[in-house]
Short mmCIF file of C-alpha atoms in Angstrom, two decimals:
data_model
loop_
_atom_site.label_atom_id
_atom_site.label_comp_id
_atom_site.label_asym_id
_atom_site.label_seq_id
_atom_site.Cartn_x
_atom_site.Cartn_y
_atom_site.Cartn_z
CA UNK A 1468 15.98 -18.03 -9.71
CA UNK A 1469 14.40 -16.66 -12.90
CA UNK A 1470 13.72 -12.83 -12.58
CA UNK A 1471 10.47 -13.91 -14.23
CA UNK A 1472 9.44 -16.01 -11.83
CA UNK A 1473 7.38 -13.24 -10.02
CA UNK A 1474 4.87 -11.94 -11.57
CA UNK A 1475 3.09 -10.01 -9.83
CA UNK A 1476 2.03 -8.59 -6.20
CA UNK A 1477 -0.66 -10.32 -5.46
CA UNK A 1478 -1.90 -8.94 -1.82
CA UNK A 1479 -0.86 -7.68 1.46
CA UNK A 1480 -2.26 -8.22 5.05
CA UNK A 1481 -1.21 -5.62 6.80
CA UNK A 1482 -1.69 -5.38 10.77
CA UNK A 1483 -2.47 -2.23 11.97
CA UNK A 1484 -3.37 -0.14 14.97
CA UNK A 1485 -5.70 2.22 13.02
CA UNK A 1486 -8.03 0.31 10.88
CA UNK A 1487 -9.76 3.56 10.21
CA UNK A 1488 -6.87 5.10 9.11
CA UNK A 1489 -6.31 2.78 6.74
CA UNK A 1490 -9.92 2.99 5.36
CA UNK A 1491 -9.90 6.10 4.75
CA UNK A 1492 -6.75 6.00 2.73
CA UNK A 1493 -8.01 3.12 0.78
CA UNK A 1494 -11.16 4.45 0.12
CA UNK A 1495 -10.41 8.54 -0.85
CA UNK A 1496 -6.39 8.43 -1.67
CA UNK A 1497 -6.38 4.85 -3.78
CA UNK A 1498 -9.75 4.34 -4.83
CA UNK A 1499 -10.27 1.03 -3.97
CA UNK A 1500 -13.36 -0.21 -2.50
CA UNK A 1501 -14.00 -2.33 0.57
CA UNK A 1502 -14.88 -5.45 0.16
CA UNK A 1503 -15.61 -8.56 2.54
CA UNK A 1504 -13.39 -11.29 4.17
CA UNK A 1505 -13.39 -14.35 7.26
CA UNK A 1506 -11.24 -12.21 9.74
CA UNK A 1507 -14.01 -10.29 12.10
CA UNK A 1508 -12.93 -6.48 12.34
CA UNK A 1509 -10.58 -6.81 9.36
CA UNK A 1510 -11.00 -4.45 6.44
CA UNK A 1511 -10.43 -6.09 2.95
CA UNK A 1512 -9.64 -3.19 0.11
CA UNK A 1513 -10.62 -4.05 -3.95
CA UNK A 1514 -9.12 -2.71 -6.63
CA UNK A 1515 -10.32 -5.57 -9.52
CA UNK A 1516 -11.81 -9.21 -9.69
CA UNK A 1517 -9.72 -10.01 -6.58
CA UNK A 1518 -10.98 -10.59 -3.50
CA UNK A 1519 -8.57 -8.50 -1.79
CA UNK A 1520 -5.67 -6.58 -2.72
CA UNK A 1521 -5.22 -5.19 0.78
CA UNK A 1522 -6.34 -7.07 3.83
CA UNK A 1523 -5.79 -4.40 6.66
CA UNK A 1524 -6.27 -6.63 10.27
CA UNK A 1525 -6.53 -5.08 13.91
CA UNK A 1526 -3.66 -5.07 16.04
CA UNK A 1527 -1.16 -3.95 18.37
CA UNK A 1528 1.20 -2.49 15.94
CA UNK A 1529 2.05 -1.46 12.76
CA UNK A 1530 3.39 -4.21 10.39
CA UNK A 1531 3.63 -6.16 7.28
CA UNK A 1532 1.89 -9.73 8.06
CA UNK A 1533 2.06 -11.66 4.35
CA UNK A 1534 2.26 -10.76 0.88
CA UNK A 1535 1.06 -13.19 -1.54
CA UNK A 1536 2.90 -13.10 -4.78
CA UNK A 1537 1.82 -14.48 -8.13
CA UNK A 1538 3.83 -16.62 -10.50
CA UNK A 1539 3.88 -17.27 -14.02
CA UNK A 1540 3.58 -20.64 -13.98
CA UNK A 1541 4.39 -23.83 -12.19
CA UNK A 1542 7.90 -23.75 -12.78
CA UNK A 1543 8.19 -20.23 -11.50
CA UNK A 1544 6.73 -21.09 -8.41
CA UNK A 1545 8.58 -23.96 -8.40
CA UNK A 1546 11.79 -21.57 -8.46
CA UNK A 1547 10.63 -19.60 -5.72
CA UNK A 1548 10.26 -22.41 -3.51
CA UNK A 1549 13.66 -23.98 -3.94
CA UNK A 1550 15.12 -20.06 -3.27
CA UNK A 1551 13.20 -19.95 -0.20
CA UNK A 1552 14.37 -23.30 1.04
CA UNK A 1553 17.64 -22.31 0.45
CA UNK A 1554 17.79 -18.96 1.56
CA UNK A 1555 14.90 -19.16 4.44
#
């Protein structure tokens, strides 16, 4: 795999036991603002034109749920997805 396959981060869910928490470090420590999303209770944190950099869901424990990577291009992805097959 190409190390330029990856381009960038492109979100996180996160789920978490204290949505509020997470809000407020969002909303004072990275300046993002909170924006709106399909999960009910769910807090979804802007930074740009994206929906959601940060999609912070209620839960019963702390954890990393997805993160959503961008590619540059087909092929890239198309790396990433052979890696993943072979690796798991």
């Amino acid at each position: 795999m190409s190390a330029g396959a990856i381009r960038t981060l492109g979100y996180l869910r996160v789920e978490a036991t204290d949505v509020g928490a997470w809000r407020d470090y969002g909303l004072k420590v990275l300046g993002m603002v909170e924006g709106r999303g399909s999960i009910d209770g769910a807090l979804y944190l802007r930074m740009d034109d994206f929906p959601a950099r940060l999609v912070i869901v209620p839960g019963e424990r702390d954890r990393l749920m997805d993160a959503g990577w961008e590619c540059a291009n087909a092929e890239g992805l198309q790396q990433i997805r052979n890696a993943l097959d072979v690796e798991g």
